[in-house]
Each structure stands twice: as structure tokens, then as C-alpha cells.
mmCIF file with all atom_site columns, C-alpha atoms in Angstrom:
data_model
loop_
_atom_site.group_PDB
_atom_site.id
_atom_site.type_symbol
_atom_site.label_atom_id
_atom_site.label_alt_id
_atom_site.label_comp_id
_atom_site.label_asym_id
_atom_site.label_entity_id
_atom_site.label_seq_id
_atom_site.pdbx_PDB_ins_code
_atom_site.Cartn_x
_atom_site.Cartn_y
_atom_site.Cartn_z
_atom_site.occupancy
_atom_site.B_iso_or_equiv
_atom_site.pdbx_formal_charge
_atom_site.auth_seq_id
_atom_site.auth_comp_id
_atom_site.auth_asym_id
_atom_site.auth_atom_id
_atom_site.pdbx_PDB_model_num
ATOM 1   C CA . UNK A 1 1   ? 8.466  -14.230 35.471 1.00 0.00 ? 203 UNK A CA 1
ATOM 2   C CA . UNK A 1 2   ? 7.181  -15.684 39.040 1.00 0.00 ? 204 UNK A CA 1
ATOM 3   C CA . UNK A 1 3   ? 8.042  -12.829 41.940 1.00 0.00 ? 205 UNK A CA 1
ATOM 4   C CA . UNK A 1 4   ? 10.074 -14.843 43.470 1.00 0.00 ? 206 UNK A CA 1
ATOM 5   C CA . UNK A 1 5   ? 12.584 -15.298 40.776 1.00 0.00 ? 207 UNK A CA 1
ATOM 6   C CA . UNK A 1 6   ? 12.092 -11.389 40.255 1.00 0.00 ? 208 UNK A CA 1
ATOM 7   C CA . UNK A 1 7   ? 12.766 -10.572 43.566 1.00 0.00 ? 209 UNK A CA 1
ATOM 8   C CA . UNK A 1 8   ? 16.356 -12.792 43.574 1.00 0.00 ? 210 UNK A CA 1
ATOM 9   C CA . UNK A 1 9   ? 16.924 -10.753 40.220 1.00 0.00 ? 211 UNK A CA 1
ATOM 10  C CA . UNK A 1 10  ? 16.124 -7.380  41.515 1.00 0.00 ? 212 UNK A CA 1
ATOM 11  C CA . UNK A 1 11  ? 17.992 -7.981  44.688 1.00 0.00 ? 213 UNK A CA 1
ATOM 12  C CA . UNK A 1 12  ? 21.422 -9.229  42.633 1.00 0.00 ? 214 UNK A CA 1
ATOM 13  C CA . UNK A 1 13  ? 20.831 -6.388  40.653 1.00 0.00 ? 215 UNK A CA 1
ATOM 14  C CA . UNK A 1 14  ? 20.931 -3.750  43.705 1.00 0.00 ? 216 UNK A CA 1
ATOM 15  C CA . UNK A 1 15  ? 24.253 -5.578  45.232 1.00 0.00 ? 217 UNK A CA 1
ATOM 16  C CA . UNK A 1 16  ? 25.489 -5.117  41.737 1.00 0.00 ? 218 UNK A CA 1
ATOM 17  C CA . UNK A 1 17  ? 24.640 -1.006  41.425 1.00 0.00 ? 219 UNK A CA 1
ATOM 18  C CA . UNK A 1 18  ? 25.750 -0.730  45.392 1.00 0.00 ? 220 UNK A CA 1
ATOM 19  C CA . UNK A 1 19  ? 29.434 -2.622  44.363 1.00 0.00 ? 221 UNK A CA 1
ATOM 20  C CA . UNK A 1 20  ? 29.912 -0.829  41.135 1.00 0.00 ? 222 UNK A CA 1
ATOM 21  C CA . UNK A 1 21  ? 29.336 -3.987  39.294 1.00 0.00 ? 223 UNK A CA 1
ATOM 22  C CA . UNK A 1 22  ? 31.441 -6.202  41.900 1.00 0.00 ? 224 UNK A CA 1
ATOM 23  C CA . UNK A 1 23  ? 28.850 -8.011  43.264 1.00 0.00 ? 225 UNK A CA 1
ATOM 24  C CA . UNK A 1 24  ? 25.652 -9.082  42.317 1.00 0.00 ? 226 UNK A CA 1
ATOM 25  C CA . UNK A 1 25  ? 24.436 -9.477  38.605 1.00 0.00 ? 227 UNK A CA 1
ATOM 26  C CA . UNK A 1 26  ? 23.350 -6.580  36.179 1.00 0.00 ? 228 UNK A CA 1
ATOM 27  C CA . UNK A 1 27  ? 19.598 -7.335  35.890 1.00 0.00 ? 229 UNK A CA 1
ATOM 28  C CA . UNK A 1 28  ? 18.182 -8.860  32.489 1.00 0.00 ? 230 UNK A CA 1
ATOM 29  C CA . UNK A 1 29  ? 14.993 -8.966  31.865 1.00 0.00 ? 231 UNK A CA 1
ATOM 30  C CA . UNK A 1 30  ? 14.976 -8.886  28.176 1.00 0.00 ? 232 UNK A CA 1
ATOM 31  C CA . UNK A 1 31  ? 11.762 -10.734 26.186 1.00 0.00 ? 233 UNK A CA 1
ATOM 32  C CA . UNK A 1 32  ? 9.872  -11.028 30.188 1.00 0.00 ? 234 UNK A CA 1
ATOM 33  C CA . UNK A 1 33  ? 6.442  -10.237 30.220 1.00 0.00 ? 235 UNK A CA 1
ATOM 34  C CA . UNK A 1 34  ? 6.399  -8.017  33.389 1.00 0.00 ? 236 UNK A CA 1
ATOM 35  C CA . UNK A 1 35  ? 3.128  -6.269  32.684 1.00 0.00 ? 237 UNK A CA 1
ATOM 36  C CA . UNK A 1 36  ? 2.228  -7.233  36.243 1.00 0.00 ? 238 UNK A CA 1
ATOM 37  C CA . UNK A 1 37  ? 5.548  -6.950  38.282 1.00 0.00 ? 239 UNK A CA 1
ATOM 38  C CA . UNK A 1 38  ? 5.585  -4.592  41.086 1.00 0.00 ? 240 UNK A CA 1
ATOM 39  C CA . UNK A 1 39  ? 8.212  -2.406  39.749 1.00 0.00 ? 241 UNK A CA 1
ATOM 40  C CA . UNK A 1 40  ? 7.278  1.015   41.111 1.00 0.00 ? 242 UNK A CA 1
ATOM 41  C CA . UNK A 1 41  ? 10.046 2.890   42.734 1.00 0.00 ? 243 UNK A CA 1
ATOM 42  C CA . UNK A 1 42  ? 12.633 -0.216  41.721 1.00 0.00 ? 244 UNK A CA 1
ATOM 43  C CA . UNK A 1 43  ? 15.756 1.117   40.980 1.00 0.00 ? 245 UNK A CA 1
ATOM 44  C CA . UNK A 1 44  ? 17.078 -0.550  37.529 1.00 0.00 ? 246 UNK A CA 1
ATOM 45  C CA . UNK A 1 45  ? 19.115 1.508   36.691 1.00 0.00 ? 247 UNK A CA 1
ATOM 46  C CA . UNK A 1 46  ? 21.591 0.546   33.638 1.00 0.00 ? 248 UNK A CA 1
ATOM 47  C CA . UNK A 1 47  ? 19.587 -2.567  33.397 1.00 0.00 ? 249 UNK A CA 1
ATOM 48  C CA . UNK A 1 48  ? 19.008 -4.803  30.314 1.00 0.00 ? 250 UNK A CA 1
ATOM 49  C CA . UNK A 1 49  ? 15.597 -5.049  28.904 1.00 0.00 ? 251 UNK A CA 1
ATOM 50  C CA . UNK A 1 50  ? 15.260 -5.771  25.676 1.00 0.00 ? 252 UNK A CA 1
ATOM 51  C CA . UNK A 1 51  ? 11.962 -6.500  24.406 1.00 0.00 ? 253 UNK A CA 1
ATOM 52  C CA . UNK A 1 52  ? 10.413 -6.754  27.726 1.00 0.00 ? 254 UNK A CA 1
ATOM 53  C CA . UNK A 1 53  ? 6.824  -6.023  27.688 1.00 0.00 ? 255 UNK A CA 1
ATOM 54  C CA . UNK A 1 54  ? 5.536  -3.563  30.355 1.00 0.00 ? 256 UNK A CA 1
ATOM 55  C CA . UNK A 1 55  ? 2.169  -2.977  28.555 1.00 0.00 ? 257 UNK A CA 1
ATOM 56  C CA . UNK A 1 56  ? -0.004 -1.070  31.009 1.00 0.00 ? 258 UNK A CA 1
ATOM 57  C CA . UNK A 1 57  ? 2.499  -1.209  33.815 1.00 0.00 ? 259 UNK A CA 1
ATOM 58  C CA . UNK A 1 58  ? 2.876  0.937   36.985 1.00 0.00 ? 260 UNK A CA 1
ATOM 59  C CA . UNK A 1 59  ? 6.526  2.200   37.379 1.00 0.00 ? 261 UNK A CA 1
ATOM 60  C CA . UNK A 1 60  ? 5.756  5.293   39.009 1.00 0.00 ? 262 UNK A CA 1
ATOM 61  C CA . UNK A 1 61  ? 9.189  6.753   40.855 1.00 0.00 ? 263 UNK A CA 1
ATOM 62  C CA . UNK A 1 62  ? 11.242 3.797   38.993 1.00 0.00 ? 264 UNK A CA 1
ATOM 63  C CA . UNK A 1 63  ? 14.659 4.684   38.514 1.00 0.00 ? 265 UNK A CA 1
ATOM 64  C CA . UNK A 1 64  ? 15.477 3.448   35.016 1.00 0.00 ? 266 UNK A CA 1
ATOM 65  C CA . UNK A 1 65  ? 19.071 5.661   34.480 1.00 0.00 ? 267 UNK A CA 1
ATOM 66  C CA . UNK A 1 66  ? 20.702 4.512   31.758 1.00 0.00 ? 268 UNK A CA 1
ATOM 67  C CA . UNK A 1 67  ? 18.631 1.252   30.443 1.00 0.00 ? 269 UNK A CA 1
ATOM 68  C CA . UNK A 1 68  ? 18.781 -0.193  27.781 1.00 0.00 ? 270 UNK A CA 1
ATOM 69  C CA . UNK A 1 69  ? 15.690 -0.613  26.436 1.00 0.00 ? 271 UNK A CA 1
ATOM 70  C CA . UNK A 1 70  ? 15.119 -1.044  22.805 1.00 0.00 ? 272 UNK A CA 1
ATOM 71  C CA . UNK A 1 71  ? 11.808 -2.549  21.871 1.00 0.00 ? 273 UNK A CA 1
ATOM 72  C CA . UNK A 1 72  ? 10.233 -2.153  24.925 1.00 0.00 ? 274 UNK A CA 1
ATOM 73  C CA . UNK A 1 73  ? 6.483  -2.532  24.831 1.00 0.00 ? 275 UNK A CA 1
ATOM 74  C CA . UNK A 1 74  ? 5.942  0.557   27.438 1.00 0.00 ? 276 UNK A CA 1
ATOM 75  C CA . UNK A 1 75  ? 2.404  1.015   25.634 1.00 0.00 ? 277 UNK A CA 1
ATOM 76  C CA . UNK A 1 76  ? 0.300  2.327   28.378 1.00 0.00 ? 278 UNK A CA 1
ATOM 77  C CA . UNK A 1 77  ? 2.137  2.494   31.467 1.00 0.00 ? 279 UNK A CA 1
ATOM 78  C CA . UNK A 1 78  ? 2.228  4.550   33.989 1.00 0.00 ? 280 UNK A CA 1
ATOM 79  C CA . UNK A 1 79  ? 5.282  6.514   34.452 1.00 0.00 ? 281 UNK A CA 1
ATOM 80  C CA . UNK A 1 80  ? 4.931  9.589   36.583 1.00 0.00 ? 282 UNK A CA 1
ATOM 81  C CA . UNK A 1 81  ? 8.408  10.758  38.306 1.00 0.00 ? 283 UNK A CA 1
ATOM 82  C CA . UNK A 1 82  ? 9.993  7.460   36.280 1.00 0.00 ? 284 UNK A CA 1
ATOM 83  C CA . UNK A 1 83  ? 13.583 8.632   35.250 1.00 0.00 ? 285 UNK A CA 1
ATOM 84  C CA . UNK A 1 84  ? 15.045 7.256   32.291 1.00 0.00 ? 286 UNK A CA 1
ATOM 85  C CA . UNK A 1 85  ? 17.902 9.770   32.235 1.00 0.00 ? 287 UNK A CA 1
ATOM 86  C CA . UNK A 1 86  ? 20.427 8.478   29.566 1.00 0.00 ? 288 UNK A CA 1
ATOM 87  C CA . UNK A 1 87  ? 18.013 5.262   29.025 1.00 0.00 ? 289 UNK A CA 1
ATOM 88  C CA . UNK A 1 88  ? 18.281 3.936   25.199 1.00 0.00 ? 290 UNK A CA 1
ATOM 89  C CA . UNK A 1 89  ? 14.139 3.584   24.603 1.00 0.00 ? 291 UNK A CA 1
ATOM 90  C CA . UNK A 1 90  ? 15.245 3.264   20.867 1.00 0.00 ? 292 UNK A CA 1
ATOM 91  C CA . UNK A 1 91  ? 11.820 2.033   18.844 1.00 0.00 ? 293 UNK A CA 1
ATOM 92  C CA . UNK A 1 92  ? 10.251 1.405   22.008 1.00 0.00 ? 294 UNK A CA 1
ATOM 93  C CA . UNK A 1 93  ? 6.401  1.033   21.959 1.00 0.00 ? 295 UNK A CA 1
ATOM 94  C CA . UNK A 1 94  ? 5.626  4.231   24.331 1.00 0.00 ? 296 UNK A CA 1
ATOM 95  C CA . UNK A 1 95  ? 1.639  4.583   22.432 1.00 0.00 ? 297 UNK A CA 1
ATOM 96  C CA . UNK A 1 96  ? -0.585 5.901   25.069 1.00 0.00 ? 298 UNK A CA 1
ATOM 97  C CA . UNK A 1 97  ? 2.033  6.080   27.791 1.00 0.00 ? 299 UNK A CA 1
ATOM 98  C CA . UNK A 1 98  ? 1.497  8.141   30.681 1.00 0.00 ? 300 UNK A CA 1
ATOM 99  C CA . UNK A 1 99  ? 5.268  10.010  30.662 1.00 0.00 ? 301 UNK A CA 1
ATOM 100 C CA . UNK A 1 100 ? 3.787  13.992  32.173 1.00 0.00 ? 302 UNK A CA 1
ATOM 101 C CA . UNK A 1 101 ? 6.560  13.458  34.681 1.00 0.00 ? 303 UNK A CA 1
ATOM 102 C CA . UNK A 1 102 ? 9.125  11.623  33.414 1.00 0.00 ? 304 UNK A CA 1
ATOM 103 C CA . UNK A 1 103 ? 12.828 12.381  33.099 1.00 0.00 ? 305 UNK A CA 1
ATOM 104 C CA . UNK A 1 104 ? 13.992 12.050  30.053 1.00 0.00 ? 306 UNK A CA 1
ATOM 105 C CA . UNK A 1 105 ? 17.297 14.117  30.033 1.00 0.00 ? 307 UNK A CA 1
ATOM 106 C CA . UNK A 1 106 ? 19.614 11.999  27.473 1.00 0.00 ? 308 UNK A CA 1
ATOM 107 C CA . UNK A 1 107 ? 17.438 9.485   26.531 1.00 0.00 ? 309 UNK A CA 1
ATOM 108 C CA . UNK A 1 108 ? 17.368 7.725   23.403 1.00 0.00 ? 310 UNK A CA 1
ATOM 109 C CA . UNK A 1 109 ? 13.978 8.164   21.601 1.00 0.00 ? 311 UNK A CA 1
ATOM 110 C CA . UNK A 1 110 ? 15.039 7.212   18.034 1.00 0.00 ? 312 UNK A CA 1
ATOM 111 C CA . UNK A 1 111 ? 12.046 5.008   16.308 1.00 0.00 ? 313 UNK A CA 1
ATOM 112 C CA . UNK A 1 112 ? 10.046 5.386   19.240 1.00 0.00 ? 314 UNK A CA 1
ATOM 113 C CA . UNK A 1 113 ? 6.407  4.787   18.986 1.00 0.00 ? 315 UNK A CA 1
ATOM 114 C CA . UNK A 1 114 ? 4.353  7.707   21.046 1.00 0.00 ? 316 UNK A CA 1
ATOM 115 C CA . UNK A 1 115 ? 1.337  7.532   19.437 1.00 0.00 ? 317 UNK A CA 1
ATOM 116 C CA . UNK A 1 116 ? -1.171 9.341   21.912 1.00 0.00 ? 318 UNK A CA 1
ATOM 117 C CA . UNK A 1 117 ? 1.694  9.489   24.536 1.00 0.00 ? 319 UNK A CA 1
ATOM 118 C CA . UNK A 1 118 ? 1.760  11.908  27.257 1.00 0.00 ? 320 UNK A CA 1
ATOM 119 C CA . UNK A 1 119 ? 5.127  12.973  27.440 1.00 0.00 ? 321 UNK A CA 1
ATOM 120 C CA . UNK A 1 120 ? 7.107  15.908  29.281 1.00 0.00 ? 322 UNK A CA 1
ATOM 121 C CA . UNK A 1 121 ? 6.305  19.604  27.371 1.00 0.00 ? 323 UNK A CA 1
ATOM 122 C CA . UNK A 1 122 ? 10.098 20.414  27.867 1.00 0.00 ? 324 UNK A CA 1
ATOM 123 C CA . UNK A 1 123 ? 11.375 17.341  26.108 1.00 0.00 ? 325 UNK A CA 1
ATOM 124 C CA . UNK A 1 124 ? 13.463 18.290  23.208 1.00 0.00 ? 326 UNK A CA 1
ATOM 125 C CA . UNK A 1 125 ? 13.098 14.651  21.636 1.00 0.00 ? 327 UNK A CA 1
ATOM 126 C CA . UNK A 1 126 ? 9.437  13.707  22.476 1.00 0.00 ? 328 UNK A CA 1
ATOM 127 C CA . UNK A 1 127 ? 8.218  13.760  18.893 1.00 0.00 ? 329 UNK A CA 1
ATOM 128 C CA . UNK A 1 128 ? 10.582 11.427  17.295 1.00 0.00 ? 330 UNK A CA 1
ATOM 129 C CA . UNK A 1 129 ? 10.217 10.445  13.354 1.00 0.00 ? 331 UNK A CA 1
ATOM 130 C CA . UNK A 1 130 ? 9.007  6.585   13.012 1.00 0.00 ? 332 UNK A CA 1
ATOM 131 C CA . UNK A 1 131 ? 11.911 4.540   11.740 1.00 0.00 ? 333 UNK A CA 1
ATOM 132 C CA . UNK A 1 132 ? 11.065 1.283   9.796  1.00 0.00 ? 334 UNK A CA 1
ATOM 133 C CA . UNK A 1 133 ? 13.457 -1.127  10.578 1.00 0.00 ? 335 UNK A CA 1
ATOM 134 C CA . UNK A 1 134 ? 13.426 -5.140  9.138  1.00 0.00 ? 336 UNK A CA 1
ATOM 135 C CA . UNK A 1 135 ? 15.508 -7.817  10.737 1.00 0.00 ? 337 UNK A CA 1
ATOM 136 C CA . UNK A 1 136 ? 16.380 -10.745 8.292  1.00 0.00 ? 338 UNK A CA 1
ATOM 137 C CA . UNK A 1 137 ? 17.181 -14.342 9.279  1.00 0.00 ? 339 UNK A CA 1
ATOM 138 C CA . UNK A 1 138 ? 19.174 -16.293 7.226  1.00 0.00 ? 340 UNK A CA 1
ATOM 139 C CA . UNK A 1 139 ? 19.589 -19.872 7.710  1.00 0.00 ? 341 UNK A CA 1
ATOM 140 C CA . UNK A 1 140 ? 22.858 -21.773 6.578  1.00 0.00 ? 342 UNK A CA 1
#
């Protein structure tokens, strides 16, 4: 996604958390490769991101309350102070994630990946089981 057309989302987004959903647009950044986006101390909260990948990315102090982020590729990011309070990381890729710091009070973990993660000592759900899951097509 080109910054520009990140910043217009990001900036809908905020009128949208400031109105109670009013104004503005919920953000969606589902299947965006934002690997590189300045996202540190962004405040998504509630926002959509499926199957974004965020592989290696800096979102130090990010609000993420309440995503929903299944699939995520979160695989070594940085994520110190990051709060995903109530976010829905179910099988999100979190391998060798940098989490120390994170808030994860709520948070959906189920299937997650955290393979050589560093996550918070105090988190109840930072060891989840792997769950296999297979998606069929079928075309009429």
C-alpha cells in the first residue's frame, strides 16, 4: 500500500474511532503487505486486518484494542508497549515476535504460531496448542 493511500486510510479510520463509528471508515487492511508502514504508536484499534503481513514490522506503542486479526503474519515484529487488549490474533504467525511488553489482556491466541516468540511472562494464553485448519474451495 503507497503512504499516501495509508495515510487517507488511517486518518478515516481515526474520524471513525473519534465519532463512534459516525464518521470516517473502520480501517481495512486485510491481505496488505505493510511490512514497511510506519505504524508505530497508530491507533487501530478495532480495525480489520485479515491476513495482512507485518513480517518484521515496528509497531512499538500501537494501539491495536480489539482487532481483528486472524492470519496475521506478525513473524518478527517489534511490539514493545503494543496493546492488543481484546484483539482476535487467532492462528496468527507471531514466530520470533518481539511481544516482552505487550498487552494482551483478552486476546485471542487460538492457533497462534509463537514459535521462538517473546511474549509477556504473565500471559495466561501465551503458549497456545497449534491448530491445523484446511480451507476447501469448491467450484460450481
Amino acid at each position: 500500500m503507497n503512504p499516501s493511500k495509508l495515510e487517507t486510510e488511517l486518518r478515516a479510520h481515526e474520524a471513525w474511532l473519534r465519532s463512534n463509528g459516525l464518521d470516517g471508515k473502520r480501517a481495512d487492511l486485510s491481505f496488505i503487505d505493510l511490512r514497511d508502514a510506519p505504524l508505530n504508536e497508530a491507533d487501530l484499534t478495532g480495525a480489520i486486518l485479515i491476513g495482512a503481513n507485518l513480517q518484521g514490522a515496528c509497531l512499538n506503542n500501537t494501539l491495536l484494542c480489539g482487532a481483528f486479526m486472524p492470519f496475521t503474519n506478525l513473524s518478527g515484529a517489534s511490539m514493545n508497549n503494543t496493546d492488543f487488549s481484546r484483539a482476535r490474533l487467532m492462528a496468527a504467525n507471531l514466530r520470533n515476535a518481539d511481544m516482552r511488553t505487550a498487552r494482551l489482556a483478552g486476546a485471542d491466541l487460538q492457533g497462534a504460531l509463537t514459535e521462538g516468540a517473546l511474549l509477556p511472562d504473565n500471559n495466561a494464553k501465551a503458549h497456545p496448542k497449534m491448530v491445523v485448519i484446511e480451507i476447501f474451495v469448491i467450484k460450481r
